[in-house]
């Protein structure tokens, strides 16, 4: 029984951990919960898809990674902890890609910024030429 926990009749029996590891686990869980809460509030309160995407992709990535680190601190780097480390790597590889795809598709669909803001550097979207006529729905 060298692993951090073992299974008895379908339930996980945790390994007793010391006060330093317990404090680390609690710290990671609290930090993770804070960032997940910030991401959720940002999703509910921010005005447009670009701001919402930014809040959820940044804050929830940090929050989920912190929760994974709490698993690593509790279980160690073998077994469940290794799975959590792989989860962190997967999270940091996929979250920026997903955020980019969401913002790029919103841009291509013509979703405007909240409050009448324009794209940096001009009045037109970056993917349309400056001399292009505005699209009309009169067809």
Short mmCIF file of C-alpha atoms in Angstrom, two decimals:
data_model
loop_
_atom_site.label_atom_id
_atom_site.label_comp_id
_atom_site.label_asym_id
_atom_site.label_seq_id
_atom_site.Cartn_x
_atom_site.Cartn_y
_atom_site.Cartn_z
CA UNK A 1 0.00 0.00 0.00
CA UNK A 2 2.43 2.63 -1.17
CA UNK A 3 -0.10 4.65 -3.16
CA UNK A 4 -1.86 7.67 -1.72
CA UNK A 5 -5.13 5.79 -1.35
CA UNK A 6 -6.55 2.32 -1.79
CA UNK A 7 -9.98 0.99 -2.66
CA UNK A 8 -12.11 -0.97 -0.22
CA UNK A 9 -15.53 -2.20 -1.34
CA UNK A 10 -15.88 0.54 -3.94
CA UNK A 11 -14.90 3.48 -1.74
CA UNK A 12 -11.62 5.36 -1.65
CA UNK A 13 -9.87 5.37 1.70
CA UNK A 14 -7.62 8.45 1.82
CA UNK A 15 -4.08 8.40 3.07
CA UNK A 16 -3.43 10.45 6.18
CA UNK A 17 -1.42 13.51 5.15
CA UNK A 18 0.61 15.87 7.26
CA UNK A 19 -0.33 19.44 8.15
CA UNK A 20 1.90 21.00 5.49
CA UNK A 21 0.35 18.97 2.67
CA UNK A 22 -3.13 19.57 4.10
CA UNK A 23 -2.46 23.32 4.11
CA UNK A 24 -1.19 23.15 0.53
CA UNK A 25 -4.29 21.24 -0.57
CA UNK A 26 -6.57 23.75 1.16
CA UNK A 27 -4.69 26.67 -0.38
CA UNK A 28 -4.92 25.24 -3.90
CA UNK A 29 -8.63 24.48 -3.47
CA UNK A 30 -9.36 28.00 -2.19
CA UNK A 31 -7.38 29.65 -4.99
CA UNK A 32 -9.10 27.40 -7.54
CA UNK A 33 -12.55 28.15 -6.14
CA UNK A 34 -11.81 31.89 -6.22
CA UNK A 35 -10.73 31.87 -9.87
CA UNK A 36 -13.65 29.65 -10.89
CA UNK A 37 -16.01 32.07 -9.13
CA UNK A 38 -14.40 35.05 -10.89
CA UNK A 39 -14.81 33.29 -14.24
CA UNK A 40 -18.46 32.53 -13.51
CA UNK A 41 -19.21 36.10 -12.45
CA UNK A 42 -17.44 37.34 -15.59
CA UNK A 43 -19.56 35.05 -17.74
CA UNK A 44 -22.75 36.33 -16.16
CA UNK A 45 -21.92 40.03 -15.87
CA UNK A 46 -19.75 41.05 -18.82
CA UNK A 47 -21.52 42.64 -21.79
CA UNK A 48 -20.31 40.88 -24.94
CA UNK A 49 -18.92 37.62 -26.23
CA UNK A 50 -15.33 38.88 -26.37
CA UNK A 51 -15.24 39.96 -22.73
CA UNK A 52 -17.07 36.83 -21.60
CA UNK A 53 -14.70 34.60 -23.53
CA UNK A 54 -11.70 36.36 -22.04
CA UNK A 55 -12.99 36.08 -18.46
CA UNK A 56 -13.95 32.45 -18.73
CA UNK A 57 -10.87 31.26 -20.59
CA UNK A 58 -8.32 32.96 -18.34
CA UNK A 59 -9.91 32.69 -14.90
CA UNK A 60 -11.38 29.22 -15.21
CA UNK A 61 -8.15 27.83 -16.66
CA UNK A 62 -6.27 29.06 -13.59
CA UNK A 63 -9.03 27.79 -11.30
CA UNK A 64 -9.17 24.32 -12.82
CA UNK A 65 -5.37 24.05 -12.87
CA UNK A 66 -5.30 24.98 -9.19
CA UNK A 67 -7.83 22.25 -8.42
CA UNK A 68 -5.68 19.77 -10.34
CA UNK A 69 -2.66 20.91 -8.31
CA UNK A 70 -4.65 20.25 -5.14
CA UNK A 71 -5.08 16.66 -6.36
CA UNK A 72 -1.35 16.40 -7.00
CA UNK A 73 -0.58 17.77 -3.53
CA UNK A 74 -3.01 15.33 -1.91
CA UNK A 75 -2.34 12.14 -3.86
CA UNK A 76 1.30 12.68 -4.84
CA UNK A 77 2.72 12.43 -8.35
CA UNK A 78 1.85 8.76 -8.87
CA UNK A 79 -1.52 7.41 -9.99
CA UNK A 80 -4.22 10.04 -9.52
CA UNK A 81 -1.64 12.82 -9.21
CA UNK A 82 -0.09 11.89 -12.54
CA UNK A 83 -3.53 11.97 -14.13
CA UNK A 84 -4.03 15.46 -12.68
CA UNK A 85 -0.69 16.61 -14.13
CA UNK A 86 -1.73 15.30 -17.55
CA UNK A 87 -5.02 17.16 -17.09
CA UNK A 88 -3.14 20.41 -16.45
CA UNK A 89 -1.08 19.96 -19.62
CA UNK A 90 -4.22 19.18 -21.65
CA UNK A 91 -6.02 22.17 -20.14
CA UNK A 92 -3.22 24.61 -21.01
CA UNK A 93 -3.02 23.23 -24.55
CA UNK A 94 -6.75 23.35 -25.32
CA UNK A 95 -8.15 26.37 -23.43
CA UNK A 96 -6.33 29.06 -25.46
CA UNK A 97 -7.25 27.30 -28.70
CA UNK A 98 -10.91 27.16 -27.72
CA UNK A 99 -10.94 30.82 -26.72
CA UNK A 100 -9.33 31.80 -30.01
CA UNK A 101 -11.88 29.79 -32.01
CA UNK A 102 -14.78 31.39 -30.13
CA UNK A 103 -13.51 34.94 -30.61
CA UNK A 104 -12.57 34.37 -34.25
CA UNK A 105 -15.96 32.90 -35.11
CA UNK A 106 -17.71 35.79 -33.34
CA UNK A 107 -15.59 38.22 -35.34
CA UNK A 108 -16.39 36.48 -38.63
CA UNK A 109 -20.10 36.49 -37.77
CA UNK A 110 -19.90 40.26 -37.28
CA UNK A 111 -20.57 40.36 -33.54
CA UNK A 112 -19.90 43.91 -32.39
CA UNK A 113 -18.23 45.07 -29.21
CA UNK A 114 -20.45 46.30 -26.39
CA UNK A 115 -20.90 50.04 -25.99
CA UNK A 116 -20.17 50.93 -29.60
CA UNK A 117 -16.44 50.27 -29.36
CA UNK A 118 -14.60 49.62 -32.62
CA UNK A 119 -11.78 47.36 -33.65
CA UNK A 120 -8.35 48.73 -32.77
CA UNK A 121 -6.87 50.83 -35.55
CA UNK A 122 -10.02 51.76 -37.42
CA UNK A 123 -13.71 51.53 -37.99
CA UNK A 124 -13.69 48.31 -40.03
CA UNK A 125 -13.23 44.77 -38.86
CA UNK A 126 -9.69 43.41 -39.44
CA UNK A 127 -10.90 40.79 -41.92
CA UNK A 128 -12.62 43.23 -44.31
CA UNK A 129 -10.86 45.74 -46.56
CA UNK A 130 -11.08 49.42 -45.63
CA UNK A 131 -12.79 50.33 -48.93
CA UNK A 132 -15.42 47.58 -48.73
CA UNK A 133 -19.06 48.60 -48.76
CA UNK A 134 -21.06 47.69 -45.67
CA UNK A 135 -23.16 44.56 -45.99
CA UNK A 136 -26.89 45.10 -46.25
CA UNK A 137 -29.77 42.76 -45.52
CA UNK A 138 -31.96 44.19 -48.32
CA UNK A 139 -31.59 41.12 -50.58
#
